[in-house]
Tab-separated table of C-alpha atoms in Angstrom:
chain	number	residue	atom	x	y	z
A	938	MET	CA	108.636	89.047	100.246
A	939	ILE	CA	105.105	90.408	100.050
A	940	ARG	CA	104.342	93.271	97.723
A	941	TYR	CA	101.127	94.466	96.141
A	942	PHE	CA	99.855	96.693	93.374
A	943	THR	CA	96.452	98.289	93.024
A	944	ALA	CA	94.573	99.506	89.965
A	945	GLY	CA	91.268	101.138	89.205
A	946	GLU	CA	89.520	104.483	89.368
A	947	SER	CA	86.959	105.677	91.869
A	948	HIS	CA	84.160	105.723	89.272
A	949	GLY	CA	85.519	103.053	86.952
A	950	PRO	CA	84.170	99.499	86.613
A	951	ALA	CA	86.202	98.067	89.476
A	952	LEU	CA	89.215	98.276	91.760
A	953	SER	CA	91.795	95.523	91.792
A	954	ALA	CA	94.819	94.323	93.722
A	955	ILE	CA	97.534	91.792	92.995
A	956	VAL	CA	99.415	90.534	96.049
A	957	GLU	CA	102.660	88.698	95.433
A	958	GLY	CA	104.829	86.793	97.892
A	959	VAL	CA	102.213	85.527	100.352
A	960	PRO	CA	103.593	82.228	101.708
A	961	ALA	CA	101.750	79.020	100.917
A	962	GLY	CA	99.436	77.530	103.496
A	963	VAL	CA	97.948	80.694	104.996
A	964	ALA	CA	94.385	79.807	106.002
A	965	LEU	CA	92.021	82.311	104.436
A	966	THR	CA	88.265	82.844	104.327
A	967	GLU	CA	86.177	85.322	102.374
A	968	ALA	CA	85.323	86.940	105.711
A	969	ASP	CA	89.005	87.636	106.393
A	970	ILE	CA	88.904	90.026	103.440
A	971	ASN	CA	85.309	91.235	103.290
A	972	ASP	CA	84.981	91.968	107.005
A	973	GLN	CA	87.903	94.373	106.676
A	974	LEU	CA	86.303	96.002	103.645
A	975	ALA	CA	83.079	96.445	105.624
A	976	ARG	CA	84.998	98.030	108.522
A	977	ARG	CA	86.530	100.523	106.100
A	978	GLN	CA	83.079	101.646	104.978
A	979	GLN	CA	81.835	102.410	108.488
A	980	GLY	CA	82.150	105.556	110.562
A	981	TYR	CA	80.036	108.557	111.457
A	982	GLY	CA	80.405	111.359	108.917
A	983	ARG	CA	80.794	109.252	105.778
A	984	GLY	CA	79.267	110.527	102.538
A	985	GLY	CA	76.727	109.250	100.032
A	986	ARG	CA	79.148	106.931	98.223
A	987	MET	CA	79.158	104.518	101.162
A	988	LYS	CA	75.380	104.144	100.763
A	989	ILE	CA	75.908	102.996	97.190
A	990	GLU	CA	78.797	100.584	97.557
A	991	THR	CA	78.873	97.278	99.427
A	992	ASP	CA	82.477	96.277	98.906
A	993	ARG	CA	83.256	92.598	98.448
A	994	ALA	CA	86.406	91.128	96.989
A	995	GLU	CA	86.313	88.486	94.279
A	996	VAL	CA	89.436	86.341	94.648
A	997	LEU	CA	90.575	85.311	91.189
A	998	SER	CA	93.794	83.426	91.917
A	999	GLY	CA	96.313	82.308	94.513
A	1000	VAL	CA	93.910	80.513	96.892
A	1001	ARG	CA	92.772	76.863	96.814
A	1002	PHE	CA	90.551	75.084	99.321
A	1003	GLY	CA	90.798	77.979	101.783
A	1004	LYS	CA	94.585	78.285	101.790
A	1005	THR	CA	97.066	80.378	99.837
A	1006	ILE	CA	99.204	78.438	97.384
A	1007	GLY	CA	102.224	80.742	97.141
A	1008	SER	CA	101.304	82.277	93.782
A	1009	PRO	CA	100.033	85.849	93.292
A	1010	VAL	CA	96.596	86.545	94.727
A	1011	ALA	CA	94.435	88.638	92.404
A	1012	MET	CA	91.314	90.369	93.746
A	1013	LEU	CA	88.557	92.437	92.171
A	1014	ILE	CA	86.194	94.872	93.930
A	1015	ARG	CA	83.403	96.023	91.645
A	1016	ASN	CA	82.155	99.624	91.782
A	1017	ARG	CA	78.366	99.603	91.869
A	1018	ASP	CA	78.413	103.320	91.059
A	1019	TRP	CA	80.028	102.543	87.684
A	1020	GLU	CA	76.594	102.284	86.061
A	1021	ASN	CA	76.201	106.030	86.613
A	1022	TRP	CA	79.605	106.850	85.097
A	1023	THR	CA	79.811	104.797	81.922
A	1024	THR	CA	79.922	107.933	79.754
A	1025	PRO	CA	82.241	110.284	81.713
A	1026	MET	CA	84.623	107.395	82.558
A	1027	ALA	CA	84.318	105.453	79.281
A	1028	GLN	CA	87.546	103.607	78.540
A	1029	PHE	CA	87.553	103.418	74.739
A	1030	GLU	CA	84.600	105.326	73.326
A	1031	ASP	CA	85.367	109.033	73.002
A	1032	HIS	CA	82.657	110.990	74.809
A	1033	ALA	CA	84.799	114.078	75.379
A	1034	ALA	CA	82.376	116.296	73.486
A	1035	GLU	CA	79.497	115.163	75.726
A	1036	VAL	CA	81.250	115.541	79.076
A	1037	GLN	CA	81.871	118.855	80.760
A	1038	LYS	CA	85.531	119.227	81.646
A	1039	ILE	CA	86.490	119.930	85.230
A	1040	THR	CA	88.956	122.818	85.300
A	1041	ILE	CA	88.559	124.208	88.823
A	1042	PRO	CA	91.002	122.589	91.302
A	1043	ARG	CA	90.225	122.113	94.971
A	1044	PRO	CA	92.752	123.540	97.464
A	1045	GLY	CA	94.461	120.753	99.405
A	1046	HIS	CA	93.777	118.083	96.783
A	1047	ALA	CA	95.908	116.472	94.049
A	1048	ASP	CA	93.772	118.285	91.443
A	1049	LEU	CA	96.091	121.133	90.417
A	1050	THR	CA	99.461	119.410	90.574
A	1051	GLY	CA	98.185	116.200	88.986
A	1052	PHE	CA	96.549	118.162	86.160
A	1053	ILE	CA	99.850	119.889	85.380
A	1054	LYS	CA	102.112	116.876	85.966
A	1055	TYR	CA	100.270	114.543	83.580
A	1056	GLY	CA	99.338	117.120	80.938
A	1057	PHE	CA	95.565	116.736	81.199
A	1058	ASP	CA	92.959	119.203	79.973
A	1059	ASP	CA	90.426	117.858	82.507
A	1060	ILE	CA	90.908	117.209	86.234
A	1061	ARG	CA	88.630	114.135	86.243
A	1062	PRO	CA	91.440	111.548	85.737
A	1063	VAL	CA	93.307	113.027	88.719
A	1064	ILE	CA	90.215	112.961	90.911
A	1065	ASP	CA	89.402	109.366	90.124
A	1066	ARG	CA	92.813	107.799	90.755
A	1067	SER	CA	93.956	109.999	93.644
A	1068	SER	CA	90.666	109.374	95.468
A	1069	ALA	CA	90.809	107.485	98.765
A	1070	ARG	CA	88.400	105.027	97.148
A	1071	GLU	CA	91.673	103.320	96.127
A	1072	THR	CA	92.216	102.300	99.735
A	1073	ALA	CA	89.568	99.601	99.365
A	1074	SER	CA	92.109	97.737	97.229
A	1075	ARG	CA	94.786	98.236	99.868
A	1076	VAL	CA	92.546	97.013	102.656
A	1077	ALA	CA	91.867	93.863	100.647
A	1078	ALA	CA	95.585	93.387	99.976
A	1079	GLY	CA	96.547	94.053	103.584
A	1080	SER	CA	93.964	91.607	104.874
A	1081	LEU	CA	96.057	88.742	103.471
A	1082	ALA	CA	99.109	89.862	105.434
A	1083	LYS	CA	96.938	90.393	108.530
A	1084	ALA	CA	95.684	86.795	108.265
A	1085	PHE	CA	99.258	85.539	107.880
A	1086	LEU	CA	100.422	87.462	110.956
A	1087	ARG	CA	97.384	86.520	113.040
A	1088	GLN	CA	98.178	82.834	112.571
A	1089	LEU	CA	101.634	83.554	114.013
A	1090	GLY	CA	100.311	85.393	117.080
A	1091	ILE	CA	100.820	88.922	115.719
A	1092	GLN	CA	97.797	91.230	115.728
A	1093	ILE	CA	97.130	94.724	114.396
A	1094	GLY	CA	94.437	97.094	115.643
A	1095	SER	CA	93.578	100.754	115.922
A	1096	TYR	CA	91.311	103.290	117.526
A	1097	ILE	CA	90.738	107.029	117.150
A	1098	SER	CA	91.918	109.427	119.853
A	1099	ALA	CA	90.835	112.720	118.278
A	1100	ILE	CA	88.449	114.068	115.666
A	1101	GLY	CA	88.658	117.791	115.115
A	1102	PRO	CA	88.501	119.514	118.527
A	1103	ALA	CA	87.186	116.371	120.259
A	1104	ALA	CA	90.026	114.406	121.843
A	1105	GLU	CA	90.588	111.998	124.696
A	1106	ALA	CA	92.211	113.678	127.706
A	1107	ALA	CA	94.472	110.682	128.377
A	1108	ALA	CA	94.963	107.115	127.205
A	1109	PRO	CA	91.809	105.110	128.048
A	1110	ALA	CA	91.912	103.046	131.237
A	1111	SER	CA	90.944	99.964	129.243
A	1112	LEU	CA	93.817	100.295	126.757
A	1113	GLN	CA	96.403	98.086	128.467
A	1114	ALA	CA	93.970	95.231	129.091
A	1115	LEU	CA	92.857	95.360	125.457
A	1116	LEU	CA	96.465	95.258	124.266
A	1117	ASP	CA	97.209	92.352	126.600
A	1118	ALA	CA	94.411	90.473	124.847
A	1119	GLY	CA	95.883	91.372	121.440
A	1120	ALA	CA	95.522	94.402	119.192
A	1121	GLU	CA	92.511	92.929	117.405
A	1122	SER	CA	90.634	93.073	120.728
A	1123	LEU	CA	91.409	96.783	120.771
A	1124	ALA	CA	90.052	97.168	117.235
A	1125	ALA	CA	86.910	95.176	118.060
A	1126	GLU	CA	86.204	97.412	121.041
A	1127	ALA	CA	86.784	100.550	118.950
A	1128	ASP	CA	84.453	99.241	116.236
A	1129	LYS	CA	81.572	99.398	118.720
A	1130	SER	CA	81.766	103.190	118.505
A	1131	GLN	CA	80.423	105.143	115.522
A	1132	VAL	CA	83.673	107.096	115.494
A	1133	ARG	CA	85.915	104.205	116.708
A	1134	MET	CA	86.734	105.984	119.971
A	1135	LEU	CA	87.219	104.316	123.361
A	1136	ASP	CA	86.420	107.366	125.489
A	1137	ALA	CA	82.657	107.975	125.803
A	1138	GLU	CA	82.991	111.733	126.382
A	1139	ALA	CA	85.316	112.153	123.420
A	1140	GLU	CA	82.952	110.057	121.292
A	1141	ALA	CA	79.974	112.290	122.078
A	1142	ALA	CA	82.023	115.412	121.437
A	1143	ALA	CA	83.302	114.002	118.129
A	1144	ILE	CA	79.798	113.199	116.880
A	1145	ALA	CA	78.657	116.706	117.793
A	1146	ALA	CA	81.684	118.209	116.029
A	1147	ILE	CA	80.988	116.177	112.863
A	1148	ASP	CA	77.344	117.292	112.910
A	1149	GLN	CA	78.429	120.923	113.217
A	1150	ALA	CA	80.994	120.570	110.439
A	1151	LYS	CA	78.343	119.068	108.162
A	1152	THR	CA	75.988	121.957	108.941
A	1153	ASP	CA	78.807	124.403	108.168
A	1154	GLY	CA	79.731	122.652	104.925
A	1155	ASP	CA	83.130	121.856	106.406
A	1156	THR	CA	85.238	118.750	107.113
A	1157	LEU	CA	87.252	117.342	110.019
A	1158	GLY	CA	90.487	115.410	110.438
A	1159	GLY	CA	91.821	113.563	113.452
A	1160	ILE	CA	94.377	111.231	115.006
A	1161	VAL	CA	94.704	107.461	114.551
A	1162	GLU	CA	96.285	105.303	117.251
A	1163	LEU	CA	97.673	102.089	115.743
A	1164	TYR	CA	99.044	99.136	117.736
A	1165	ILE	CA	100.779	95.918	116.705
A	1166	THR	CA	101.071	93.210	119.371
A	1167	GLY	CA	102.970	89.912	119.470
A	1168	VAL	CA	105.855	91.241	117.373
A	1169	PRO	CA	109.083	89.412	118.315
A	1170	MET	CA	112.232	91.339	119.123
A	1171	GLY	CA	114.651	92.018	116.298
A	1172	LEU	CA	112.539	92.733	113.218
A	1173	GLY	CA	114.086	95.382	110.992
A	1174	SER	CA	117.719	96.452	111.061
A	1175	TYR	CA	119.976	99.398	111.745
A	1176	VAL	CA	122.598	98.458	109.119
A	1177	GLN	CA	120.942	100.183	106.127
A	1178	HIS	CA	118.421	103.002	105.890
A	1179	ASP	CA	115.954	101.016	103.808
A	1180	ARG	CA	115.804	98.133	106.311
A	1181	ARG	CA	114.873	100.287	109.306
A	1182	LEU	CA	111.503	99.128	110.620
A	1183	ASP	CA	110.339	102.551	111.756
A	1184	SER	CA	111.199	104.015	108.363
A	1185	MET	CA	109.205	101.356	106.519
A	1186	LEU	CA	106.207	101.589	108.839
A	1187	THR	CA	105.988	105.365	108.720
A	1188	ALA	CA	106.361	105.346	104.919
A	1189	ALA	CA	103.422	102.947	104.701
A	1190	ILE	CA	101.284	105.173	106.927
A	1191	MET	CA	102.248	108.321	105.023
A	1192	SER	CA	101.166	106.661	101.768
A	1193	ILE	CA	97.532	106.852	102.906
A	1194	GLN	CA	95.574	109.701	101.348
A	1195	ALA	CA	95.209	112.743	103.671
A	1196	ILE	CA	97.740	111.514	106.254
A	1197	LYS	CA	100.079	114.430	106.936
A	1198	GLY	CA	101.989	113.394	110.055
A	1199	VAL	CA	103.173	110.283	111.884
A	1200	GLU	CA	105.079	109.459	115.064
A	1201	ILE	CA	106.297	106.318	116.805
A	1202	GLY	CA	104.895	106.273	120.332
A	1203	PRO	CA	104.738	109.696	122.023
A	1204	ALA	CA	107.674	110.951	119.925
A	1205	PHE	CA	106.829	114.647	119.872
A	1206	ASP	CA	106.065	114.658	123.593
A	1207	ASN	CA	109.354	112.842	124.227
A	1208	ALA	CA	111.213	115.532	122.272
A	1209	ARG	CA	110.384	118.038	125.024
A	1210	LYS	CA	111.668	115.840	127.864
A	1211	PRO	CA	115.139	114.918	129.177
A	1212	GLY	CA	116.468	111.478	128.256
A	1213	SER	CA	116.045	110.190	131.801
A	1214	GLN	CA	112.280	110.569	131.372
A	1215	VAL	CA	112.155	109.051	127.893
A	1216	HIS	CA	114.245	105.888	127.568
A	1217	ASP	CA	112.775	102.559	128.682
A	1218	GLU	CA	114.897	100.831	131.338
A	1219	LEU	CA	115.849	97.178	130.796
A	1220	PHE	CA	115.253	94.113	132.986
A	1221	ALA	CA	115.877	90.380	132.557
A	1222	GLY	CA	115.445	87.055	134.342
A	1223	GLY	CA	112.684	85.554	136.446
A	1224	GLU	CA	109.221	84.616	135.280
A	1225	LYS	CA	108.812	87.806	133.247
A	1226	GLY	CA	112.058	87.368	131.312
A	1227	LEU	CA	113.500	90.119	129.132
A	1228	ARG	CA	111.336	93.193	129.542
A	1229	ARG	CA	110.849	96.917	129.867
A	1230	GLU	CA	108.371	98.361	132.345
A	1231	THR	CA	107.545	101.348	130.107
A	1232	ASN	CA	107.064	101.712	126.366
A	1233	ARG	CA	107.923	105.303	125.577
A	1234	ALA	CA	109.843	104.170	122.478
A	1235	GLY	CA	106.620	102.861	120.948
A	1236	GLY	CA	107.946	99.330	120.536
A	1237	ILE	CA	110.902	100.245	118.325
A	1238	GLU	CA	114.489	100.857	119.438
A	1239	GLY	CA	117.397	101.386	117.068
A	1240	SER	CA	114.930	100.942	114.178
A	1241	MET	CA	114.202	97.354	115.282
A	1242	SER	CA	111.218	95.885	117.101
A	1243	SER	CA	111.815	95.751	120.854
A	1244	GLY	CA	109.317	92.974	121.578
A	1245	GLN	CA	106.816	95.417	123.050
A	1246	PRO	CA	103.620	96.546	121.321
A	1247	ILE	CA	104.422	98.846	118.417
A	1248	HIS	CA	102.527	102.111	118.708
A	1249	ILE	CA	102.117	104.468	115.746
A	1250	ARG	CA	100.175	107.734	115.783
A	1251	ALA	CA	98.976	109.265	112.511
A	1252	ALA	CA	97.481	112.693	111.832
A	1253	MET	CA	94.826	112.918	109.123
A	1254	LYS	CA	94.026	116.324	107.673
A	1255	PRO	CA	90.419	117.352	106.993
A	1256	ILE	CA	89.136	116.158	103.610
A	1257	SER	CA	89.722	118.790	100.930
A	1258	SER	CA	86.332	118.680	99.197
A	1259	LEU	CA	84.179	121.283	100.969
A	1260	VAL	CA	80.518	122.152	100.524
A	1261	SER	CA	81.441	125.687	101.612
A	1262	PRO	CA	84.030	126.479	98.931
A	1263	LEU	CA	87.482	127.993	99.280
A	1264	ARG	CA	89.040	130.366	96.771
A	1265	SER	CA	90.529	128.855	93.628
A	1266	PHE	CA	90.808	129.655	89.899
A	1267	ASP	CA	89.685	128.211	86.591
A	1268	LEU	CA	92.547	126.506	84.753
A	1269	ALA	CA	90.900	127.271	81.401
A	1270	THR	CA	90.622	131.042	81.946
A	1271	LEU	CA	92.832	131.739	85.019
A	1272	GLU	CA	89.918	133.689	86.457
A	1273	ALA	CA	89.393	133.657	90.229
A	1274	VAL	CA	86.462	131.423	91.224
A	1275	GLN	CA	85.185	129.418	94.156
A	1276	SER	CA	86.416	125.823	94.313
A	1277	ARG	CA	83.994	123.097	93.269
A	1278	PHE	CA	82.489	120.354	95.452
A	1279	GLU	CA	83.085	116.693	94.678
A	1280	ARG	CA	80.884	114.211	96.538
A	1281	SER	CA	82.797	113.346	99.681
A	1282	ASP	CA	82.755	112.627	103.416
A	1283	THR	CA	82.529	115.104	106.258
A	1284	CYS	CA	84.927	112.915	108.244
A	1285	ALA	CA	86.727	109.705	107.277
A	1286	VAL	CA	89.093	109.379	110.243
A	1287	PRO	CA	87.491	106.137	111.557
A	1288	ALA	CA	88.070	104.523	108.160
A	1289	ALA	CA	91.663	105.779	108.101
A	1290	GLY	CA	92.411	103.598	111.131
A	1291	VAL	CA	91.261	100.510	109.242
A	1292	VAL	CA	93.380	101.476	106.232
A	1293	ALA	CA	96.381	102.054	108.511
A	1294	GLU	CA	96.033	98.542	109.907
A	1295	ALA	CA	96.078	97.175	106.366
A	1296	VAL	CA	99.108	99.057	105.056
A	1297	VAL	CA	101.418	98.180	107.953
A	1298	ALA	CA	100.616	94.457	107.778
A	1299	PRO	CA	102.845	93.712	104.754
A	1300	VAL	CA	105.666	95.714	106.358
A	1301	ILE	CA	105.620	93.585	109.518
A	1302	ALA	CA	105.139	90.408	107.491
A	1303	ASN	CA	108.168	91.193	105.336
A	1304	ALA	CA	110.337	92.095	108.319
A	1305	LEU	CA	109.393	88.755	109.878
A	1306	LEU	CA	110.129	86.838	106.671
A	1307	GLU	CA	113.476	88.612	106.366
A	1308	LYS	CA	114.349	87.545	109.898
A	1309	ILE	CA	113.296	83.875	109.832
A	1310	GLY	CA	112.559	83.014	106.189
A	1311	GLY	CA	110.313	80.237	104.923
A	1312	ASP	CA	107.949	79.566	102.063
A	1313	HIS	CA	105.019	77.866	103.798
A	1314	MET	CA	103.187	78.382	107.060
A	1315	SER	CA	104.304	75.283	108.953
A	1316	GLU	CA	107.949	76.056	108.194
A	1317	ILE	CA	107.595	79.705	109.192
A	1318	ALA	CA	105.657	78.904	112.398
A	1319	GLU	CA	108.288	76.354	113.428
A	1320	ARG	CA	111.136	78.798	112.874
A	1321	LEU	CA	109.365	81.609	114.726
A	1322	GLU	CA	108.657	79.404	117.733
A	1323	ALA	CA	112.302	78.267	117.780
A	1324	TYR	CA	113.415	81.912	117.814
A	1325	ARG	CA	111.013	82.796	120.619
A	1326	GLU	CA	112.155	79.766	122.606
A	1327	GLU	CA	115.788	80.808	122.165
A	1328	LEU	CA	115.003	84.180	123.726
A	1329	ARG	CA	113.115	82.535	126.612
A	1330	MET	CA	115.996	80.161	127.335
A	1331	ARG	CA	118.506	82.981	127.320
A	1332	PHE	CA	116.678	85.681	129.271
A	1333	GLY	CA	113.942	83.836	131.177
A	1334	GLY	CA	110.210	84.209	130.936
């Protein structure tokens, strides 16, 4: 089973990731990883850090001649900004007397609780590890699972439906055709927009809202729409809580910094409707085979994949580092003060979609491996095709 660990601080020498459990024989190029890292850095409203960094992963192990070899894959992403932080983030030399301690926490950030939890006298260590800069490591790690899934006909993509007050009025007319072509087609279309939106009016309104927020010294959140296509029926299980696919997917999404809400399909809208207007009716036989003509369940029924596109919606709060400060206090004196500003973005919602794609990839990959097993790509592909053929023979299509 695939699992990964990340390490590194936002202003340290580098970020790293170790990915364990990737099957042997997954075809992999540098572009499979670095293109995803580049996507994460894009988006209207990003801050000055993205002008400094050009993220590229150095693969240190686990790949030979363009294919994974079944051993852990280690990756390193160097921080170009490290050269400006060698004193305040020194690892062994003690420069505490030279560095001004940060003792004013920002409302909405990990600053205060992290400071207390780990017994620090300076907020800087909290800032540097809790920073969403860490998601570069996760995007690199998730790109391996995305490559694995892609080679089995499973694709992951996202777009943004709302940024601040700017939101699409309804699902875009092009959405179904893009999903029919695979979720990566959806992502590619979204990437053409500065804010990764599919609706032109919403895009213009979002850009204007970001400009206004920047002028006001404020920040904006938004909503990510994530889709996974090509997922076979029956991944996940209802027999134990920790094997439920929806539980694992939503936990992965909620692990992303600043994500505060998640739903499968139109879950909260469904909650206000009678069951007759919510549940997806079932059909079988003929050229179309086993099917549903609606997807209000978001591709998951009974905590297992239904065979339809999986749809996850995630709500990202506005970033908590504001140019126009909120009220706070100084941890050293307990005196009331204005919160401090840490270099940040006005809006990072477009990047959050890319991170969301990355973090769900290992979840789907593991659910697939649990279902069909296998240690190398040819074995796994053969077993998956046999399973899909079994369903076709039984229900048509």
